[in-house]
CSV table of C-alpha atoms in Angstrom, one decimal:
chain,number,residue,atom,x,y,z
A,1,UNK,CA,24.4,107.0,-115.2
A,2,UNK,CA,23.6,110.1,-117.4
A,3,UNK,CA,22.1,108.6,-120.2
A,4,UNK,CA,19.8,106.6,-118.0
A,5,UNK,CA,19.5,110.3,-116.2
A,6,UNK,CA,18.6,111.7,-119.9
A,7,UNK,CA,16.7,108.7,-121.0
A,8,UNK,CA,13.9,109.3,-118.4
A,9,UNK,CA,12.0,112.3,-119.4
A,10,UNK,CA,11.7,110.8,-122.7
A,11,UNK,CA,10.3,107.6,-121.3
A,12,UNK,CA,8.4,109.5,-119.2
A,13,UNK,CA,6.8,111.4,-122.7
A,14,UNK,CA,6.6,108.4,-124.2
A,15,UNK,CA,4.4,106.9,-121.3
A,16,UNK,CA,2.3,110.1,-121.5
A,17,UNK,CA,1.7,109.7,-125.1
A,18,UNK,CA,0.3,106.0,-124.8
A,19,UNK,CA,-1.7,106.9,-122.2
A,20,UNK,CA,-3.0,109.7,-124.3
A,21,UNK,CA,-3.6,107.4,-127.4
A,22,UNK,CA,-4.8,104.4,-125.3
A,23,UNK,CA,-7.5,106.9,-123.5
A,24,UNK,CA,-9.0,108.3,-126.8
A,25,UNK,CA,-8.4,105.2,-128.5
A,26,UNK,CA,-10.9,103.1,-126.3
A,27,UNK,CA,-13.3,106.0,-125.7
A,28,UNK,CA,-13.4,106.7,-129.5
A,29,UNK,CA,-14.0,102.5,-130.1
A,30,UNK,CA,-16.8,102.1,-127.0
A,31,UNK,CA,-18.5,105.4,-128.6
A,32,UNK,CA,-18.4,103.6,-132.5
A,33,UNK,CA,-19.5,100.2,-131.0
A,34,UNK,CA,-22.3,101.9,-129.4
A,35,UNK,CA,-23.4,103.8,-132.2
A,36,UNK,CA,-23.7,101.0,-134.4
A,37,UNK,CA,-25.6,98.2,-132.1
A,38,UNK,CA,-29.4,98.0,-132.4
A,39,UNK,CA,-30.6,99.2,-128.9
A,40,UNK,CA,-32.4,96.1,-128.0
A,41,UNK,CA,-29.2,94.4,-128.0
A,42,UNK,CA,-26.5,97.1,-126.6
A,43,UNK,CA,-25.4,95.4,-123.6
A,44,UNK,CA,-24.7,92.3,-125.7
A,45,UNK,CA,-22.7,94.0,-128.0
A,46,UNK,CA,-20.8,96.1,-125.5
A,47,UNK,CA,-19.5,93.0,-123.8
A,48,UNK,CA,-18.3,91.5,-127.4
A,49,UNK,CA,-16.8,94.6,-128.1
A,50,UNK,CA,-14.9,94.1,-124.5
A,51,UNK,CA,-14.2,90.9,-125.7
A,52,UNK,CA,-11.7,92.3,-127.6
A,53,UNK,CA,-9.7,93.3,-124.8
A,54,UNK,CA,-9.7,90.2,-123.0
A,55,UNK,CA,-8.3,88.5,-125.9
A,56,UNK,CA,-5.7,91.6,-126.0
A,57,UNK,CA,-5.3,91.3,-122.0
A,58,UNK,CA,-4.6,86.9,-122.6
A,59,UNK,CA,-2.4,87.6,-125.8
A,60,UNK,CA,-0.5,90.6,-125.3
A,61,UNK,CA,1.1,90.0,-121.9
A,62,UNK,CA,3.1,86.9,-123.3
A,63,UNK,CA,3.5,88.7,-126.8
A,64,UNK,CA,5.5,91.0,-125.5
A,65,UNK,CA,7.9,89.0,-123.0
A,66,UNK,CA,8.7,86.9,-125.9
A,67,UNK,CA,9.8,90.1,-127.7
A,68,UNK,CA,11.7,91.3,-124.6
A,69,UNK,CA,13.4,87.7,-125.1
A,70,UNK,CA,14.5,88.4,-128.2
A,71,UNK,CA,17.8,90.0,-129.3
A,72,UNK,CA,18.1,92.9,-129.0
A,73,UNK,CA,15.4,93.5,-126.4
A,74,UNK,CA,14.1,96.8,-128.2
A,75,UNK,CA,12.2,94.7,-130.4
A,76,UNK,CA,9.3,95.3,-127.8
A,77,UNK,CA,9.0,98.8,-129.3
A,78,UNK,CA,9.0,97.4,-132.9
A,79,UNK,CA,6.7,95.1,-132.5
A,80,UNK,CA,4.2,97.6,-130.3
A,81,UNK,CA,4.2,99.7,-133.2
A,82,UNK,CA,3.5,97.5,-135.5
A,83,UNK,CA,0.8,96.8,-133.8
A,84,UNK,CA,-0.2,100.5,-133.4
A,85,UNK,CA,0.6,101.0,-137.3
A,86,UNK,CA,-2.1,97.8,-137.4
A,87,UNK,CA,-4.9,98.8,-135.8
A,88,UNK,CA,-4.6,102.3,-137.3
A,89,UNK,CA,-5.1,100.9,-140.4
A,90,UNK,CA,-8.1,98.9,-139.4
A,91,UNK,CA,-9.6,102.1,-137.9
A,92,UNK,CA,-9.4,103.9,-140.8
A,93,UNK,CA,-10.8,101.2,-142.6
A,94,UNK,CA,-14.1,101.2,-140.5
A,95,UNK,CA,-16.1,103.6,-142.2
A,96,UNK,CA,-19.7,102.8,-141.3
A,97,UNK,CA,-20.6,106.4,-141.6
A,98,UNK,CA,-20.6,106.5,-145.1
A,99,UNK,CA,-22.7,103.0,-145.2
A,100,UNK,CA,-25.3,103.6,-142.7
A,101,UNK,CA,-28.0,102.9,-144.5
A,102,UNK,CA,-26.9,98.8,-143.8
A,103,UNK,CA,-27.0,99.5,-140.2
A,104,UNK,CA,-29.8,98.2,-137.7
A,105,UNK,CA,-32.6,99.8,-138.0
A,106,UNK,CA,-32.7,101.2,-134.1
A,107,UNK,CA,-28.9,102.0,-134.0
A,108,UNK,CA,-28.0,105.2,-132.8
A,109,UNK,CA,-25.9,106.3,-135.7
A,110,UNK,CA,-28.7,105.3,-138.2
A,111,UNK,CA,-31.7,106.9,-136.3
A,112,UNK,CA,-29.1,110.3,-136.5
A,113,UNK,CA,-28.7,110.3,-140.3
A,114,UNK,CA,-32.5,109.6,-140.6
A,115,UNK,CA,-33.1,112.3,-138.8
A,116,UNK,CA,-30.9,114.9,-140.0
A,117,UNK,CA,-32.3,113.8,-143.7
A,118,UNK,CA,-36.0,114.4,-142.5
A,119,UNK,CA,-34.2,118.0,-141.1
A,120,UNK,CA,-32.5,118.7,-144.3
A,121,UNK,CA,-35.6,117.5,-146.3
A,122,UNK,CA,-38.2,120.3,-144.6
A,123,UNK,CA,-35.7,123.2,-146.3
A,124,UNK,CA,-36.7,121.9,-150.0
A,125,UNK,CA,-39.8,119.7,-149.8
A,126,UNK,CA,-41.8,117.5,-147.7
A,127,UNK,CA,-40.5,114.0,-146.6
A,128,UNK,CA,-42.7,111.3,-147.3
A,129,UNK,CA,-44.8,109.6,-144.5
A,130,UNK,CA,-42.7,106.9,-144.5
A,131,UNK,CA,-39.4,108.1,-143.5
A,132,UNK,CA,-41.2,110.4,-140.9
A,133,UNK,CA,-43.2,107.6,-139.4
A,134,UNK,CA,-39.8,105.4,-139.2
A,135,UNK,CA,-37.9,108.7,-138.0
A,136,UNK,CA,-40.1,109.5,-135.1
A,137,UNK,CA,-41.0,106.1,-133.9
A,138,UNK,CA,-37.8,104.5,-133.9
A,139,UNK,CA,-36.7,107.6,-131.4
A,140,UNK,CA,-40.0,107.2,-129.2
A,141,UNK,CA,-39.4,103.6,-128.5
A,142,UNK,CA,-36.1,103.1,-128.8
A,143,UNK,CA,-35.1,106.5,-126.0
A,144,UNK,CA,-38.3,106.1,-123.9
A,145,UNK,CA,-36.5,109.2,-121.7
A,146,UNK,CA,-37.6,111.7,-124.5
A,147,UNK,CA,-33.8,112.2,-125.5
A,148,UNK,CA,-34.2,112.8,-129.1
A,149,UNK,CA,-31.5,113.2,-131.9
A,150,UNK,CA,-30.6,116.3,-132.3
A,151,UNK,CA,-27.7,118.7,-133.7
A,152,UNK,CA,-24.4,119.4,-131.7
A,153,UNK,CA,-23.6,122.6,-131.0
A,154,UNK,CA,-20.3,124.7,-129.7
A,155,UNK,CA,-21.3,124.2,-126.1
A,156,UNK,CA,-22.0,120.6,-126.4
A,157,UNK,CA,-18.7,120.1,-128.1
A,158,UNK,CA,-16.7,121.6,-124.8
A,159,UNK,CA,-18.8,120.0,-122.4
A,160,UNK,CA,-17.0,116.7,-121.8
A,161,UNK,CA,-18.3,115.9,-118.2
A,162,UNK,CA,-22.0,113.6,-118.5
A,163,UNK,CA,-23.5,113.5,-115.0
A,164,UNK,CA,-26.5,111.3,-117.2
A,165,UNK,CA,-23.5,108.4,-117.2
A,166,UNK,CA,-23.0,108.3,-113.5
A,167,UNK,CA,-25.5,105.4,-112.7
A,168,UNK,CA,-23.5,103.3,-114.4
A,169,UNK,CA,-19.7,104.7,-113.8
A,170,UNK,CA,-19.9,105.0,-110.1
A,171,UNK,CA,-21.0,101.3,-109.0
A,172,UNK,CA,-18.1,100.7,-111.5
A,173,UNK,CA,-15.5,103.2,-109.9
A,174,UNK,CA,-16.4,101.6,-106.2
A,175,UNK,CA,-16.0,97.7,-107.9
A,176,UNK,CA,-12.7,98.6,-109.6
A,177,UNK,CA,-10.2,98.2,-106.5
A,178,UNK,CA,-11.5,94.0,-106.7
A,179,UNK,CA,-10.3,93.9,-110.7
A,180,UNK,CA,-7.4,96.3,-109.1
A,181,UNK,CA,-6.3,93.8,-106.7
A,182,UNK,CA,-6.5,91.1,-109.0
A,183,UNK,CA,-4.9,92.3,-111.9
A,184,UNK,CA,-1.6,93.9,-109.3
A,185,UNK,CA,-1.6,91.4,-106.8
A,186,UNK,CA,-3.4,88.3,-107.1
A,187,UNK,CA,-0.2,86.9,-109.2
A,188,UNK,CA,2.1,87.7,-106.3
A,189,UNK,CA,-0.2,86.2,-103.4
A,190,UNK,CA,0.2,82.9,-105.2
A,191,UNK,CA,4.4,83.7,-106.2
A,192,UNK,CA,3.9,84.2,-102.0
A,193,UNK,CA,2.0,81.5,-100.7
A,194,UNK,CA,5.0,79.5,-103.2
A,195,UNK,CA,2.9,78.2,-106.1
A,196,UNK,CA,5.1,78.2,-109.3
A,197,UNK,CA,2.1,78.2,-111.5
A,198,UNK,CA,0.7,81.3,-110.0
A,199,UNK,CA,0.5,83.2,-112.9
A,200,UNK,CA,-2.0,81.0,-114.8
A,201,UNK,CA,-4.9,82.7,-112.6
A,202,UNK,CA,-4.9,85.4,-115.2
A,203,UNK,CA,-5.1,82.4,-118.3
A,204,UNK,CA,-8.0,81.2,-116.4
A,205,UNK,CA,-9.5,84.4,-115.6
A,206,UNK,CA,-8.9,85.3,-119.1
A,207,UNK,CA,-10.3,82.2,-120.4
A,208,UNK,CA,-13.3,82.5,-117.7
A,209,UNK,CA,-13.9,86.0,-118.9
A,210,UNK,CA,-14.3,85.5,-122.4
A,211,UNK,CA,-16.8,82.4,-122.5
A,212,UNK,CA,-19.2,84.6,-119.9
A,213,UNK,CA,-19.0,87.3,-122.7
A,214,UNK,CA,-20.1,84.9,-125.2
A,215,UNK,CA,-23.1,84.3,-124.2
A,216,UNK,CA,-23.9,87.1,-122.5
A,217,UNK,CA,-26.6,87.1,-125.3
A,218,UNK,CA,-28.8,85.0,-123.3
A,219,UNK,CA,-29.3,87.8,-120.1
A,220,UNK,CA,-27.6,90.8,-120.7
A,221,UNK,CA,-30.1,92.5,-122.5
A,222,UNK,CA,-33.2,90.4,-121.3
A,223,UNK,CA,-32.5,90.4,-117.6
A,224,UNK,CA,-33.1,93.4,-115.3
A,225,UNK,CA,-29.5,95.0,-114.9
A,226,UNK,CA,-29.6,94.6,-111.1
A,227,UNK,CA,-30.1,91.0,-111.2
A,228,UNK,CA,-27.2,90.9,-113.8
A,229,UNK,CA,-24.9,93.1,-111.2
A,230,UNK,CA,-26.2,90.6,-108.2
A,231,UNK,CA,-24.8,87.6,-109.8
A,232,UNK,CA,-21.4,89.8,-110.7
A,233,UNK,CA,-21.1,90.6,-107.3
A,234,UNK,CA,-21.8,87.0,-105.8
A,235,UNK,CA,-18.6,85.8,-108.1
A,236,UNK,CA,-16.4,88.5,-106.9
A,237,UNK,CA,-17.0,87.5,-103.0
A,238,UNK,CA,-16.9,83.6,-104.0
A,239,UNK,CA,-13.2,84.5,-105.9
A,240,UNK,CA,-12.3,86.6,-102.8
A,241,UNK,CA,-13.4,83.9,-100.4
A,242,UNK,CA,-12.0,81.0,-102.3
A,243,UNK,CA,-8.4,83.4,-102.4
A,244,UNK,CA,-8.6,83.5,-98.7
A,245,UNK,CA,-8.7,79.8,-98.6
A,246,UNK,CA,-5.6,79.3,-101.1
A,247,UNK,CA,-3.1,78.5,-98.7
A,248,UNK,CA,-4.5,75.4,-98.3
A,249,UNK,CA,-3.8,74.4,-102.0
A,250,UNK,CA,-2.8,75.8,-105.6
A,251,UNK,CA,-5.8,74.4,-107.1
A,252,UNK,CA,-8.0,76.5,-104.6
A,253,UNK,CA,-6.1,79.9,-105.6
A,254,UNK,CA,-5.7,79.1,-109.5
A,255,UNK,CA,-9.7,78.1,-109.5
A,256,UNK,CA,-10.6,81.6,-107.9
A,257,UNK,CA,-9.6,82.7,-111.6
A,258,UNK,CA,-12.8,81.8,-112.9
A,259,UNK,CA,-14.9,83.7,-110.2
A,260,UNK,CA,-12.3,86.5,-110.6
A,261,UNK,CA,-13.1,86.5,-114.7
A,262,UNK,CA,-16.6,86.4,-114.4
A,263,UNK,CA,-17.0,88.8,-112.0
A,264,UNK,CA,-14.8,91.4,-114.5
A,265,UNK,CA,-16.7,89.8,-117.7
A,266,UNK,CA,-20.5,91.0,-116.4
A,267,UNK,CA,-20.0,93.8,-114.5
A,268,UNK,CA,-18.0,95.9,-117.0
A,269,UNK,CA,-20.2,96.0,-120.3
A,270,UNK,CA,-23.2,95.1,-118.1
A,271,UNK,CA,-22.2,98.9,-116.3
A,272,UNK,CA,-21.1,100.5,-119.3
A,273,UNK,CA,-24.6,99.5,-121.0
A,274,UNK,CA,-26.6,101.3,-118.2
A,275,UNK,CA,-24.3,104.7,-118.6
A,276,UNK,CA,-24.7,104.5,-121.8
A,277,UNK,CA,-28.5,103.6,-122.3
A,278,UNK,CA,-29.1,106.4,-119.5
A,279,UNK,CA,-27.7,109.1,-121.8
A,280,UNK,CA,-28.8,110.5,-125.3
A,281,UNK,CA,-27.1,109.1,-128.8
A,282,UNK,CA,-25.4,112.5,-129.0
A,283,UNK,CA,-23.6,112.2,-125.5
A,284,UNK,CA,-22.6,109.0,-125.9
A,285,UNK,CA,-18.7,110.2,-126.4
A,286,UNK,CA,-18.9,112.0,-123.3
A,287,UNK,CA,-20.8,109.3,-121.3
A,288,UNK,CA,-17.6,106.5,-122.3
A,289,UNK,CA,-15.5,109.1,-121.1
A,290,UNK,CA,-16.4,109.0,-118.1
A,291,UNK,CA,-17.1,105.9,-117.5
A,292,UNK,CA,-14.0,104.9,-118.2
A,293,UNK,CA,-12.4,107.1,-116.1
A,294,UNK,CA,-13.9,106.1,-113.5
A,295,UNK,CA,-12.5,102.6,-114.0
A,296,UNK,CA,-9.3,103.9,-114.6
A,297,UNK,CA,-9.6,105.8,-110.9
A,298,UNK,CA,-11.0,103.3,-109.4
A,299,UNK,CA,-8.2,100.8,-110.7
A,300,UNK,CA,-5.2,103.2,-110.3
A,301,UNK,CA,-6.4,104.3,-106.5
A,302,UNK,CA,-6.1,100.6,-105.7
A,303,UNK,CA,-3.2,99.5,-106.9
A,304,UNK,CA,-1.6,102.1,-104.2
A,305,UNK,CA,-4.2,101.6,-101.5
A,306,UNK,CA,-3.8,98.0,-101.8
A,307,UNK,CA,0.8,98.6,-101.6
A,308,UNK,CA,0.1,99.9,-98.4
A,309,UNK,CA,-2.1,97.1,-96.8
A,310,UNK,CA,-0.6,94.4,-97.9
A,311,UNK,CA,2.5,95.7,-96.8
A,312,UNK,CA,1.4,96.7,-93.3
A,313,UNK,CA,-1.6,94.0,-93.0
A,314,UNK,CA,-0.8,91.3,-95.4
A,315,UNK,CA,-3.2,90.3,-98.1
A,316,UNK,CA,-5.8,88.3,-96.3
A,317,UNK,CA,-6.6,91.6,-94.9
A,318,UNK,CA,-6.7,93.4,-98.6
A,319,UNK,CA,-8.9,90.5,-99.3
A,320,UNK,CA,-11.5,91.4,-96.5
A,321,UNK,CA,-11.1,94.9,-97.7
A,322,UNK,CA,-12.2,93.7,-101.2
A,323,UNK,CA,-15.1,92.2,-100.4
A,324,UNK,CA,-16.5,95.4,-98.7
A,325,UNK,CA,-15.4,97.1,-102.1
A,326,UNK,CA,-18.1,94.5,-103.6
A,327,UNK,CA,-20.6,95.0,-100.9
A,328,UNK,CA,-20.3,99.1,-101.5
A,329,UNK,CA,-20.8,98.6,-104.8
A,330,UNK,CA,-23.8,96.3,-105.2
A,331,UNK,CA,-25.6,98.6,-102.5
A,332,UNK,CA,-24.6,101.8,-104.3
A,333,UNK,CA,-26.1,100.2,-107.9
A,334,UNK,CA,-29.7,99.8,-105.9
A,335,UNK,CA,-29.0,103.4,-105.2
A,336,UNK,CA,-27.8,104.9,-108.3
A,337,UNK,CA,-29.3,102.7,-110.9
A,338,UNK,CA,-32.5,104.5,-112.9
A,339,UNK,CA,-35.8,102.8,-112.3
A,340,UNK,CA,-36.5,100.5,-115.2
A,341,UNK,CA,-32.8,98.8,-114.1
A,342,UNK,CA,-33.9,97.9,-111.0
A,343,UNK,CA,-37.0,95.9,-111.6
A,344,UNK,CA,-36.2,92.9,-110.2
A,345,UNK,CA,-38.8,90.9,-112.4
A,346,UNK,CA,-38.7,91.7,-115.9
């Protein structure tokens, strides 16, 4: 009993630690991704860099019961940091800064170095016509808001809060609880309703999520963003609606997975992309940030508030409650969302 006593607060530190790592570690890769994607086709390349994590999210679940299988079971923690040690590697291995001259021409990063150089160049002499021209009209019609590149300074550095990313974070936060509900509980509603293949909802919706990210080419950065979130939104009710009609059959509840993944596949990059477009290059740290702490809250508030009804309502009624979630959401995004977004026609 006292070394399981003593073995807690160093599990607890260890838990803190991921959680540190895993926070900066996603914020620091949705912040490079973002940099280095020509602007015309950001939402695009947000939802293949978040195809990433579904692969992760299909891969790693199984990954790591087979090492808990294994003898001895501590192999988990091996194998999770050679994983870490991995990707560590890879990171330091992405070095795009010093190669930026090869990036599109209307990325973020690029358009920064440009103009710094035309900065640097007025000190000593003139810059050609050229690299002004390029400079200035690549920021003109690539940030229509007027949010030009420009240096950081102390204060920007310790302001970490982006109220420019909230148009995008906050329809997110208030659609979380669905990918909440799913990702705690839709496993166990089908282990409850007695379905022994229950847990390939999350295969599906795995599988479901990555082909929608695929070609999300073909609308994500073509079609107005609220048309994009309508569609979202009309999967999540047809997954909740189709798990509300599971008890008549496994093939109902597993087949919910694909409404459930394609709901999570376009709303996530397809909100990210508006926080992100809605806030200048040199905030696009803090704007991340906050978006994904938002899903983080929005997820994490869930997974309690949805305990306590299941336990006192049953999950039919969490369901119901889900839907609203989707409802709120969708109504809050023709709120919140900035003008050009919510042109219905293009």
């Amino acid at each position: 009993m006292s070394a399981v006593v003593q073995g807690i607060p160093l599990f607890t530190i260890s838990r803190l630690l991921q959680g540190v790592g895993f926070g900066a570690a996603t914020t620091a890769a949705s912040t490079a991704a973002a940099s280095v994607l020509p602007q015309e086709r950001l939402g695009e390349g947000i939802g293949y860099h978040g195809l990433g994590q579904a692969i992760a999210m299909s891969i790693g679940p199984a990954f790591a019961l087979y090492l808990v299988g294994t003898d001895p079971s501590t192999n988990l923690y091996v194998g999770l940091a050679l994983v870490g040690f991995a990707g560590l590697v890879i990171a330091l291995n992405a070095r795009y800064e010093s190669k930026w001259q090869t990036l599109p021409s209307s990325s973020a990063y690029r358009i920064k170095m440009e103009t710094r150089l035309e900065l640097d160049s007025k000190d000593g002499q003139a810059p050609s016509s050229t690299t002004v021209t390029t400079s200035k009209t690549i920021n003109s019609e690539k940030y229509p808001e007027g949010d030009q590149v420009s240096k950081r300074t102390l204060r920007d550095s310790f302001n970490i809060f982006e109220p420019r990313a909230l148009p995008g974070a906050i329809p997110q936060m208030i659609m979380c609880p669905t990918f909440g509900f799913g990702v705690f509980f839709a496993g166990l509603y089908g282990t409850t309703l007695g379905y022994t293949h229950a847990g390939l909802f999350y295969t599906i919706s795995a599988v479901s999520m990555i082909i929608i990210r695929m070609i999300s080419k073909h609308f994500m950065d073509t079609v107005p963003a609220i048309k994009t979130m309508t569609g979202a939104v009309a999967c999540g009710i047809l997954c909740c609606l189709m798990l509300l009609a599971a008890p008549y059959g496994e093939p109902v509840f597993l087949a919910s997975g694909i409404f459930y993944g394609l709901a999570t596949g376009i709303s996530l990059p397809l909100n990210q992309s508006v926080a992100v477009k809605n806030t200048p290059p040199e905030r696009w740290g803090a704007a991340n940030a906050l978006f994904l702490l938002a899903n983080d809250i929005g997820i994490g508030f869930a997974s309690v508030i949805w305990g306590v009804i299941n336990d006192s309502f049953g999950f039919q009624t969490s369901i119901v409650c889900v839907i609203v979630c989707l409802i709120a959401s969708y109504a809050s995004a023709w709120i919140v969302y900035p003008a050009r977004d919510k042109r219905w026609r293009h």
